[in-house]
Structures are given as C-alpha cells and as structure tokens.
PDB file of C-alpha atoms in Angstrom:
ATOM      1  CA  MET A 104      49.180 259.772 246.383  1.00 71.00           C
ATOM      2  CA  ARG A 105      47.561 256.696 248.434  1.00 86.00           C
ATOM      3  CA  SER A 106      45.700 256.854 251.220  1.00 80.00           C
ATOM      4  CA  ASP A 107      48.664 257.110 253.701  1.00 87.00           C
ATOM      5  CA  ASN A 108      50.458 259.862 251.266  1.00 90.00           C
ATOM      6  CA  ARG A 109      53.058 257.615 249.885  1.00 94.00           C
ATOM      7  CA  THR A 110      54.024 257.828 246.431  1.00 94.00           C
ATOM      8  CA  LYS A 111      53.637 254.260 244.383  1.00 95.00           C
ATOM      9  CA  GLY A 112      57.355 253.102 244.848  1.00 96.00           C
ATOM     10  CA  GLN A 113      57.743 254.506 248.595  1.00 96.00           C
ATOM     11  CA  LEU A 114      57.976 251.863 251.409  1.00 97.00           C
ATOM     12  CA  ARG A 115      56.274 252.470 254.706  1.00 97.00           C
ATOM     13  CA  PRO A 116      58.423 253.489 257.676  1.00 97.00           C
ATOM     14  CA  ILE A 117      60.662 250.343 258.313  1.00 98.00           C
ATOM     15  CA  LYS A 118      62.203 249.782 261.911  1.00 98.00           C
ATOM     16  CA  ILE A 119      64.159 246.508 262.791  1.00 98.00           C
ATOM     17  CA  THR A 120      64.843 246.021 266.624  1.00 98.00           C
ATOM     18  CA  ARG A 121      67.579 243.094 267.202  1.00 98.00           C
ATOM     19  CA  HIS A 122      68.068 241.498 269.996  1.00 97.00           C
ATOM     20  CA  PHE A 123      64.344 241.836 271.185  1.00 98.00           C
ATOM     21  CA  THR A 124      63.822 238.813 273.639  1.00 97.00           C
ATOM     22  CA  ASP A 125      66.705 237.226 275.609  1.00 96.00           C
ATOM     23  CA  TYR A 126      66.938 233.584 275.021  1.00 97.00           C
ATOM     24  CA  ALA A 127      66.835 232.731 271.197  1.00 97.00           C
ATOM     25  CA  GLU A 128      70.246 232.875 269.375  1.00 97.00           C
ATOM     26  CA  GLY A 129      68.803 235.726 266.788  1.00 98.00           C
ATOM     27  CA  SER A 130      65.652 237.616 267.634  1.00 98.00           C
ATOM     28  CA  VAL A 131      63.903 240.887 266.063  1.00 98.00           C
ATOM     29  CA  LEU A 132      60.951 242.949 265.771  1.00 98.00           C
ATOM     30  CA  ILE A 133      60.351 244.310 262.417  1.00 98.00           C
ATOM     31  CA  GLU A 134      57.991 247.183 261.812  1.00 98.00           C
ATOM     32  CA  CYS A 135      56.659 248.113 258.451  1.00 98.00           C
ATOM     33  CA  GLY A 136      54.245 250.749 258.792  1.00 96.00           C
ATOM     34  CA  ASN A 137      51.497 249.275 260.906  1.00 97.00           C
ATOM     35  CA  THR A 138      52.386 245.795 260.587  1.00 98.00           C
ATOM     36  CA  LYS A 139      54.726 244.281 263.179  1.00 98.00           C
ATOM     37  CA  VAL A 140      56.184 240.746 263.394  1.00 98.00           C
ATOM     38  CA  ILE A 141      58.266 238.991 266.053  1.00 98.00           C
ATOM     39  CA  CYS A 142      61.248 236.744 264.299  1.00 98.00           C
ATOM     40  CA  THR A 143      63.566 234.454 266.518  1.00 98.00           C
ATOM     41  CA  ALA A 144      65.961 231.841 265.047  1.00 98.00           C
ATOM     42  CA  SER A 145      66.745 229.214 267.162  1.00 97.00           C
ATOM     43  CA  ILE A 146      69.637 226.628 266.259  1.00 96.00           C
ATOM     44  CA  GLU A 147      69.722 222.666 267.581  1.00 96.00           C
ATOM     45  CA  ASP A 148      72.404 220.024 266.897  1.00 94.00           C
ATOM     46  CA  LYS A 149      70.088 217.934 264.952  1.00 94.00           C
ATOM     47  CA  VAL A 150      68.469 217.498 261.652  1.00 95.00           C
ATOM     48  CA  PRO A 151      65.606 215.836 260.429  1.00 94.00           C
ATOM     49  CA  ARG A 152      65.862 212.038 260.014  1.00 94.00           C
ATOM     50  CA  TRP A 153      66.369 211.972 255.954  1.00 94.00           C
ATOM     51  CA  LEU A 154      69.242 214.502 256.804  1.00 93.00           C
ATOM     52  CA  LYS A 155      71.097 212.343 259.635  1.00 94.00           C
ATOM     53  CA  GLY A 156      74.689 211.548 258.289  1.00 93.00           C
ATOM     54  CA  THR A 157      74.532 214.057 255.166  1.00 94.00           C
ATOM     55  CA  GLY A 158      76.722 216.476 256.896  1.00 93.00           C
ATOM     56  CA  GLN A 159      74.496 218.917 255.557  1.00 95.00           C
ATOM     57  CA  GLY A 160      71.769 221.097 258.033  1.00 95.00           C
ATOM     58  CA  TRP A 161      68.305 222.366 257.458  1.00 97.00           C
ATOM     59  CA  VAL A 162      66.226 225.936 257.613  1.00 98.00           C
ATOM     60  CA  THR A 163      62.404 225.516 258.386  1.00 97.00           C
ATOM     61  CA  ALA A 164      59.928 228.242 259.741  1.00 98.00           C
ATOM     62  CA  GLU A 165      56.767 228.630 261.645  1.00 97.00           C
ATOM     63  CA  TYR A 166      54.343 231.398 261.356  1.00 97.00           C
ATOM     64  CA  SER A 167      51.485 232.672 263.223  1.00 95.00           C
ATOM     65  CA  LEU A 168      48.693 235.345 263.331  1.00 94.00           C
ATOM     66  CA  LEU A 169      48.388 236.199 266.839  1.00 94.00           C
ATOM     67  CA  PRO A 170      44.959 236.414 268.345  1.00 92.00           C
ATOM     68  CA  ARG A 171      44.450 239.535 267.888  1.00 92.00           C
ATOM     69  CA  SER A 172      46.681 240.926 265.399  1.00 95.00           C
ATOM     70  CA  THR A 173      43.943 241.640 263.406  1.00 90.00           C
ATOM     71  CA  GLN A 174      40.845 244.315 263.715  1.00 89.00           C
ATOM     72  CA  THR A 175      39.017 241.088 265.025  1.00 90.00           C
ATOM     73  CA  ARG A 176      40.039 238.253 267.217  1.00 92.00           C
ATOM     74  CA  VAL A 177      41.910 235.312 265.143  1.00 87.00           C
ATOM     75  CA  SER A 178      41.248 232.258 267.030  1.00 88.00           C
ATOM     76  CA  ARG A 179      44.778 230.260 267.887  1.00 86.00           C
ATOM     77  CA  GLU A 180      45.229 227.129 265.387  1.00 84.00           C
ATOM     78  CA  ALA A 181      46.350 225.154 268.082  1.00 79.00           C
ATOM     79  CA  ALA A 182      42.826 225.297 269.827  1.00 78.00           C
ATOM     80  CA  LYS A 183      41.606 223.934 266.410  1.00 83.00           C
ATOM     81  CA  GLY A 184      43.678 221.158 266.288  1.00 82.00           C
ATOM     82  CA  LYS A 185      45.330 222.045 262.686  1.00 84.00           C
ATOM     83  CA  GLN A 186      46.871 224.882 260.754  1.00 88.00           C
ATOM     84  CA  THR A 187      45.193 226.531 257.837  1.00 88.00           C
ATOM     85  CA  GLY A 188      46.301 226.329 254.203  1.00 91.00           C
ATOM     86  CA  ARG A 189      47.474 229.959 254.477  1.00 89.00           C
ATOM     87  CA  THR A 190      49.537 229.504 257.425  1.00 92.00           C
ATOM     88  CA  VAL A 191      51.443 226.461 255.759  1.00 94.00           C
ATOM     89  CA  GLU A 192      51.951 228.365 252.609  1.00 95.00           C
ATOM     90  CA  ILE A 193      53.388 231.151 254.345  1.00 96.00           C
ATOM     91  CA  GLN A 194      55.758 229.258 256.624  1.00 96.00           C
ATOM     92  CA  ARG A 195      56.972 227.370 253.294  1.00 97.00           C
ATOM     93  CA  LEU A 196      57.553 230.129 251.675  1.00 97.00           C
ATOM     94  CA  ILE A 197      59.676 231.836 254.561  1.00 98.00           C
ATOM     95  CA  GLY A 198      61.858 228.418 254.720  1.00 97.00           C
ATOM     96  CA  ARG A 199      62.344 228.329 251.169  1.00 97.00           C
ATOM     97  CA  ALA A 200      63.243 232.322 250.860  1.00 97.00           C
ATOM     98  CA  LEU A 201      65.871 232.073 253.755  1.00 98.00           C
ATOM     99  CA  ARG A 202      67.157 228.318 252.397  1.00 98.00           C
ATOM    100  CA  ALA A 203      68.128 230.246 249.232  1.00 97.00           C
ATOM    101  CA  VAL A 204      70.724 232.044 250.867  1.00 97.00           C
ATOM    102  CA  ILE A 205      72.452 229.526 253.336  1.00 96.00           C
ATOM    103  CA  ASP A 206      75.340 227.192 252.752  1.00 95.00           C
ATOM    104  CA  LEU A 207      73.619 224.107 254.197  1.00 95.00           C
ATOM    105  CA  GLU A 208      76.691 222.080 254.109  1.00 94.00           C
ATOM    106  CA  ALA A 209      78.990 224.865 256.098  1.00 92.00           C
ATOM    107  CA  LEU A 210      76.031 224.895 258.406  1.00 93.00           C
ATOM    108  CA  GLY A 211      76.809 221.086 259.486  1.00 92.00           C
ATOM    109  CA  GLU A 212      74.099 219.047 261.024  1.00 94.00           C
ATOM    110  CA  ARG A 213      72.413 221.746 262.528  1.00 95.00           C
ATOM    111  CA  THR A 214      68.589 222.895 262.520  1.00 97.00           C
ATOM    112  CA  ILE A 215      67.549 226.757 262.520  1.00 97.00           C
ATOM    113  CA  THR A 216      64.120 227.131 263.308  1.00 98.00           C
ATOM    114  CA  LEU A 217      62.677 230.816 262.279  1.00 98.00           C
ATOM    115  CA  ASP A 218      59.500 231.581 264.235  1.00 98.00           C
ATOM    116  CA  CYS A 219      57.582 234.381 262.737  1.00 98.00           C
ATOM    117  CA  ASP A 220      54.931 235.582 265.145  1.00 97.00           C
ATOM    118  CA  VAL A 221      52.569 238.664 263.626  1.00 98.00           C
ATOM    119  CA  ILE A 222      51.775 240.833 266.787  1.00 97.00           C
ATOM    120  CA  GLN A 223      49.864 243.387 264.607  1.00 98.00           C
ATOM    121  CA  ALA A 224      48.950 242.719 261.111  1.00 97.00           C
ATOM    122  CA  ASP A 225      48.075 245.895 258.379  1.00 96.00           C
ATOM    123  CA  GLY A 226      49.337 243.801 255.034  1.00 95.00           C
ATOM    124  CA  GLY A 227      52.319 242.192 253.978  1.00 96.00           C
ATOM    125  CA  THR A 228      53.021 240.215 257.052  1.00 97.00           C
ATOM    126  CA  ARG A 229      54.725 237.065 254.927  1.00 97.00           C
ATOM    127  CA  THR A 230      57.304 239.649 253.595  1.00 98.00           C
ATOM    128  CA  ALA A 231      57.861 241.227 256.682  1.00 98.00           C
ATOM    129  CA  SER A 232      58.493 238.084 258.382  1.00 98.00           C
ATOM    130  CA  ILE A 233      61.472 237.104 255.217  1.00 98.00           C
ATOM    131  CA  THR A 234      62.532 240.462 255.986  1.00 98.00           C
ATOM    132  CA  GLY A 235      62.795 240.088 259.523  1.00 98.00           C
ATOM    133  CA  ALA A 236      63.856 236.601 259.999  1.00 98.00           C
ATOM    134  CA  PHE A 237      66.820 237.211 257.566  1.00 98.00           C
ATOM    135  CA  VAL A 238      68.380 239.325 260.486  1.00 98.00           C
ATOM    136  CA  ALA A 239      67.665 236.997 262.948  1.00 98.00           C
ATOM    137  CA  LEU A 240      69.224 234.469 261.118  1.00 98.00           C
ATOM    138  CA  VAL A 241      72.598 236.405 260.744  1.00 97.00           C
ATOM    139  CA  ASP A 242      72.482 236.957 264.622  1.00 97.00           C
ATOM    140  CA  ALA A 243      72.026 233.202 265.190  1.00 96.00           C
ATOM    141  CA  ILE A 244      74.689 232.294 263.151  1.00 95.00           C
ATOM    142  CA  ASP A 245      77.189 235.119 264.205  1.00 94.00           C
ATOM    143  CA  TYR A 246      76.451 233.860 267.958  1.00 92.00           C
ATOM    144  CA  THR A 247      76.988 230.118 267.147  1.00 88.00           C
ATOM    145  CA  PHE A 248      79.806 230.078 264.558  1.00 80.00           C
ATOM    146  CA  GLY A 249      81.575 233.949 265.180  1.00 70.00           C
ATOM    147  CA  GLY A 250      84.867 233.907 262.869  1.00 60.00           C
ATOM    148  CA  HIS A 251      85.207 230.072 262.874  1.00 65.00           C
ATOM    149  CA  GLY A 252      85.056 228.403 259.256  1.00 69.00           C
ATOM    150  CA  THR A 253      82.714 229.500 256.373  1.00 79.00           C
ATOM    151  CA  PHE A 254      80.033 232.018 257.440  1.00 89.00           C
ATOM    152  CA  PRO A 255      77.058 229.827 256.184  1.00 93.00           C
ATOM    153  CA  ILE A 256      75.253 232.932 254.968  1.00 95.00           C
ATOM    154  CA  THR A 257      75.866 233.655 251.195  1.00 95.00           C
ATOM    155  CA  ASP A 258      73.831 236.812 250.909  1.00 97.00           C
ATOM    156  CA  PHE A 259      71.212 239.075 252.074  1.00 98.00           C
ATOM    157  CA  CYS A 260      67.513 238.225 251.172  1.00 98.00           C
ATOM    158  CA  ALA A 261      64.512 240.608 251.505  1.00 98.00           C
ATOM    159  CA  ALA A 262      60.888 240.263 250.540  1.00 98.00           C
ATOM    160  CA  ILE A 263      58.171 242.909 249.587  1.00 98.00           C
ATOM    161  CA  SER A 264      54.663 242.922 248.333  1.00 98.00           C
ATOM    162  CA  VAL A 265      53.640 244.779 244.852  1.00 97.00           C
ATOM    163  CA  GLY A 266      50.548 245.172 243.270  1.00 96.00           C
ATOM    164  CA  ILE A 267      48.080 246.959 241.021  1.00 96.00           C
ATOM    165  CA  GLY A 268      45.529 249.256 242.620  1.00 92.00           C
ATOM    166  CA  PRO A 269      42.622 251.521 241.146  1.00 88.00           C
ATOM    167  CA  ASP A 270      45.412 253.994 239.880  1.00 89.00           C
ATOM    168  CA  GLY A 271      47.951 251.303 238.850  1.00 93.00           C
ATOM    169  CA  PRO A 272      51.208 249.571 240.304  1.00 95.00           C
ATOM    170  CA  ILE A 273      52.090 250.136 243.886  1.00 96.00           C
ATOM    171  CA  THR A 274      54.600 248.963 246.259  1.00 97.00           C
ATOM    172  CA  ASP A 275      54.282 247.716 249.767  1.00 97.00           C
ATOM    173  CA  LEU A 276      50.567 247.515 250.219  1.00 96.00           C
ATOM    174  CA  CYS A 277      48.810 248.295 253.650  1.00 95.00           C
ATOM    175  CA  TYR A 278      45.721 245.841 254.308  1.00 94.00           C
ATOM    176  CA  GLU A 279      43.328 248.458 252.736  1.00 93.00           C
ATOM    177  CA  GLU A 280      45.217 248.281 249.473  1.00 93.00           C
ATOM    178  CA  ASP A 281      45.497 245.005 249.532  1.00 92.00           C
ATOM    179  CA  SER A 282      42.087 243.954 250.129  1.00 90.00           C
ATOM    180  CA  ALA A 283      40.925 246.504 247.129  1.00 89.00           C
ATOM    181  CA  ALA A 284      44.141 245.235 244.796  1.00 92.00           C
ATOM    182  CA  VAL A 285      43.720 244.223 241.309  1.00 94.00           C
ATOM    183  CA  VAL A 286      46.803 242.233 241.129  1.00 95.00           C
ATOM    184  CA  ASP A 287      48.750 240.910 244.319  1.00 95.00           C
ATOM    185  CA  MET A 288      52.243 239.967 244.254  1.00 97.00           C
ATOM    186  CA  ASN A 289      54.959 238.841 246.484  1.00 97.00           C
ATOM    187  CA  VAL A 290      58.231 239.038 245.278  1.00 98.00           C
ATOM    188  CA  VAL A 291      61.615 237.722 247.098  1.00 98.00           C
ATOM    189  CA  ARG A 292      64.982 238.629 245.948  1.00 98.00           C
ATOM    190  CA  THR A 293      68.707 238.226 247.079  1.00 97.00           C
ATOM    191  CA  GLY A 294      71.468 240.813 247.227  1.00 96.00           C
ATOM    192  CA  ALA A 295      73.234 239.456 244.204  1.00 96.00           C
ATOM    193  CA  GLY A 296      69.539 240.442 242.266  1.00 96.00           C
ATOM    194  CA  HIS A 297      68.585 237.018 241.908  1.00 97.00           C
ATOM    195  CA  LEU A 298      64.783 236.228 242.149  1.00 97.00           C
ATOM    196  CA  VAL A 299      64.040 233.708 245.102  1.00 97.00           C
ATOM    197  CA  GLU A 300      59.919 233.565 244.629  1.00 96.00           C
ATOM    198  CA  VAL A 301      57.432 235.440 242.489  1.00 97.00           C
ATOM    199  CA  GLN A 302      53.758 234.925 243.816  1.00 95.00           C
ATOM    200  CA  GLY A 303      51.624 236.862 241.653  1.00 94.00           C
ATOM    201  CA  THR A 304      47.720 236.627 241.282  1.00 93.00           C
ATOM    202  CA  GLY A 305      45.119 238.458 239.434  1.00 92.00           C
ATOM    203  CA  GLU A 306      42.603 238.918 242.337  1.00 87.00           C
ATOM    204  CA  HIS A 307      39.998 241.253 240.635  1.00 88.00           C
ATOM    205  CA  GLY A 308      41.479 241.156 236.975  1.00 90.00           C
ATOM    206  CA  THR A 309      44.096 240.370 234.935  1.00 92.00           C
ATOM    207  CA  PHE A 310      47.527 241.937 234.096  1.00 94.00           C
ATOM    208  CA  THR A 311      49.482 242.595 231.033  1.00 95.00           C
ATOM    209  CA  ARG A 312      53.531 241.542 230.657  1.00 95.00           C
ATOM    210  CA  ALA A 313      54.273 245.268 230.275  1.00 96.00           C
ATOM    211  CA  GLU A 314      52.248 246.139 234.086  1.00 95.00           C
ATOM    212  CA  LEU A 315      54.596 242.676 235.336  1.00 96.00           C
ATOM    213  CA  ASN A 316      57.779 244.037 234.506  1.00 97.00           C
ATOM    214  CA  GLU A 317      56.643 247.207 236.239  1.00 97.00           C
ATOM    215  CA  LEU A 318      55.807 245.205 239.175  1.00 97.00           C
ATOM    216  CA  LEU A 319      58.785 243.703 238.893  1.00 98.00           C
ATOM    217  CA  ASP A 320      60.579 246.882 238.650  1.00 98.00           C
ATOM    218  CA  LEU A 321      59.203 248.302 241.605  1.00 98.00           C
ATOM    219  CA  ALA A 322      60.034 244.904 243.938  1.00 98.00           C
ATOM    220  CA  GLU A 323      63.659 245.520 242.762  1.00 98.00           C
ATOM    221  CA  SER A 324      63.929 248.970 244.177  1.00 97.00           C
ATOM    222  CA  ALA A 325      62.144 248.162 247.262  1.00 98.00           C
ATOM    223  CA  THR A 326      63.876 245.010 248.330  1.00 98.00           C
ATOM    224  CA  ASP A 327      67.178 246.694 247.162  1.00 98.00           C
ATOM    225  CA  GLU A 328      66.360 249.427 249.768  1.00 98.00           C
ATOM    226  CA  LEU A 329      65.132 246.782 252.381  1.00 98.00           C
ATOM    227  CA  MET A 330      68.621 245.198 252.057  1.00 98.00           C
ATOM    228  CA  ASN A 331      70.138 248.207 252.757  1.00 97.00           C
ATOM    229  CA  ILE A 332      68.256 248.601 255.776  1.00 98.00           C
ATOM    230  CA  GLN A 333      69.144 245.171 256.993  1.00 98.00           C
ATOM    231  CA  ARG A 334      72.783 246.256 256.696  1.00 97.00           C
ATOM    232  CA  VAL A 335      72.299 249.174 258.825  1.00 97.00           C
ATOM    233  CA  ALA A 336      70.439 247.561 261.217  1.00 98.00           C
ATOM    234  CA  LEU A 337      73.159 244.763 261.550  1.00 97.00           C
ATOM    235  CA  GLY A 338      75.960 246.976 261.420  1.00 96.00           C
ATOM    236  CA  THR A 339      79.638 245.243 261.418  1.00 94.00           C
ATOM    237  CA  VAL A 340      77.813 241.988 261.437  1.00 94.00           C
ATOM    238  CA  ALA A 341      76.473 242.696 257.858  1.00 95.00           C
ATOM    239  CA  ASP A 342      80.240 242.322 256.545  1.00 93.00           C
ATOM    240  CA  LYS A 343      80.484 238.546 257.617  1.00 92.00           C
ATOM    241  CA  VAL A 344      77.678 237.494 255.017  1.00 93.00           C
ATOM    242  CA  GLY A 345      79.203 235.728 252.131  1.00 86.00           C
ATOM    243  CA  LYS A 346      82.632 235.667 253.950  1.00 76.00           C
ATOM    244  CA  VAL A 347      85.374 232.817 254.744  1.00 65.00           C
ATOM    245  CA  TYR A 348      87.149 232.870 258.165  1.00 56.00           C
ATOM    246  CA  PRO A 349      89.983 230.588 258.831  1.00 49.00           C
ATOM    247  CA  VAL A 350      88.911 227.112 259.612  1.00 41.00           C
ATOM    248  CA  GLU A 351      89.667 226.045 263.425  1.00 41.00           C
ATOM    249  CA  SER A 352      88.740 222.806 264.894  1.00 30.00           C
ATOM    250  CA  SER A 353      85.817 223.711 267.060  1.00 31.00           C
ATOM    251  CA  ILE A 354      83.084 226.100 267.130  1.00 35.00           C
ATOM    252  CA  GLU A 355      81.949 225.603 270.451  1.00 37.00           C
ATOM    253  CA  GLY A 356      81.837 228.858 272.432  1.00 36.00           C
ATOM    254  CA  ALA A 357      81.948 230.935 269.294  1.00 37.00           C
ATOM    255  CA  GLY A 358      80.146 234.381 269.309  1.00 38.00           C
ATOM    256  CA  GLN A 359      79.408 234.132 273.208  1.00 32.00           C
TER     257      GLN A 359
END
C-alpha cells in the first residue's frame, strides 16, 4: 500500500466540474486528489499568420502555476518577464496532445486557446491539465458548432503519470511519490488506444524494458478509466465526439 493507501494501479479520486466559469466557451475544474486545475477553452475567429488562407484552424495552450498553488509561494512568471523552461514544455505538451484529436480543417480558420491554471498542486499537474482541457475543448466546440457540419473532435484524449517508486511501478503519483520516484513517466493516449506522447525519465536510477512495459500497461488502464470519467462528465455531449452531422451553410449562433 502507498502513503494514501492506494493500490499500485489506483487513481486518486477524480472530479470534473463543467461550466466552472461564466465567460469561456468551455471551462472545467478538474480535481485529481489534491491537485486542482482550472481549464478554459476560448475560440477566436482568427489563426496565426502562417495559417491564413489555408482553411485550417489551430489549437494552442498556456499553463501556469498560481502563486500559492504549492507549499511555498511561486512568483508569477509575468513579474519575472519570462516563462520558465518547465512552463514552456508543459504548455507545448498540452497543445500537442489536444491537436492529436481534433480535425483542424473541420475547425476552419479559428484558434482555440486552452488556459490551464493550477490552483493547487500535488503532483500530476500537466496530466490533469490535459485530461481537464479535453472536456473544456469538447464543450467549447459544442457551444460553437452544435450539430452543424463535422464535429471537429475525432476522439477522446487523457493523460496520466506513472512511475517506479521504492516498491515498484505505481500510477498517478502525488507530489510525495513523484519527488522520490526512481523513474517518472507521463503518458498521453487517445480513445482508440494510440499513444500521443510518452515522456519517461530515470530520475534516480535506470529501468528495464520489462518495467517500461509494466508502466505502459498501468498507463493504458488508467487513461481508459479517465476517458470513462470524461464521458460521464460530458453526458450526451460525449456522443458527438467523432460524429459527422448534416452540413449547414452557417454555424453562427449554433449551440447558444
């Protein structure tokens, strides 16, 4: 048993609250144990310069640890005038993960920005951000597209941390476990079982191919469970993912 009495493959309690804020097209509070992240999805009728005239949209992400989300205060990066390498790495990961399950041509020349703000951190903030941001993304698309044309989201997507602790491989590491892990790994998967990203590092030692296989097996089971939680949270909207609807001439006002 672990410090919080979970088995090696057991997730922390997961709670997804949709429509958490009033103004974003999609917004979610995701709670993974003591890790809490607000994820919002904003849609704008514009694209980066290099995509103008292509008929293709874009999905990007921003990530932030709020000042007292950790045991000691973290200074706002805006006050320092630049982002840390960790922040840049995480927001690129979130963007890549969500672009893997959206048809950018069906999206049209629109940009979706996913803002992931960590209000309390206890390990797994990047994976919680991806899992929560997916739900916010679905709600934003549903609000904008409704039942018009191709629903641009092609599949589900979720992420989980796995690692090797003193007693072997474990799933969904809290901060205490993450800081002491021999191996730390983040895995992003789609509903079809395709891997989007695998980030694995021997922090305090090495790992074998057999241990890697066990970590991936744990991640597969965990992300399947997370995607089921996403489906339950989304309710009937979940049925729209991967569907094509009759094309209409305009999507203006759809979903409102």
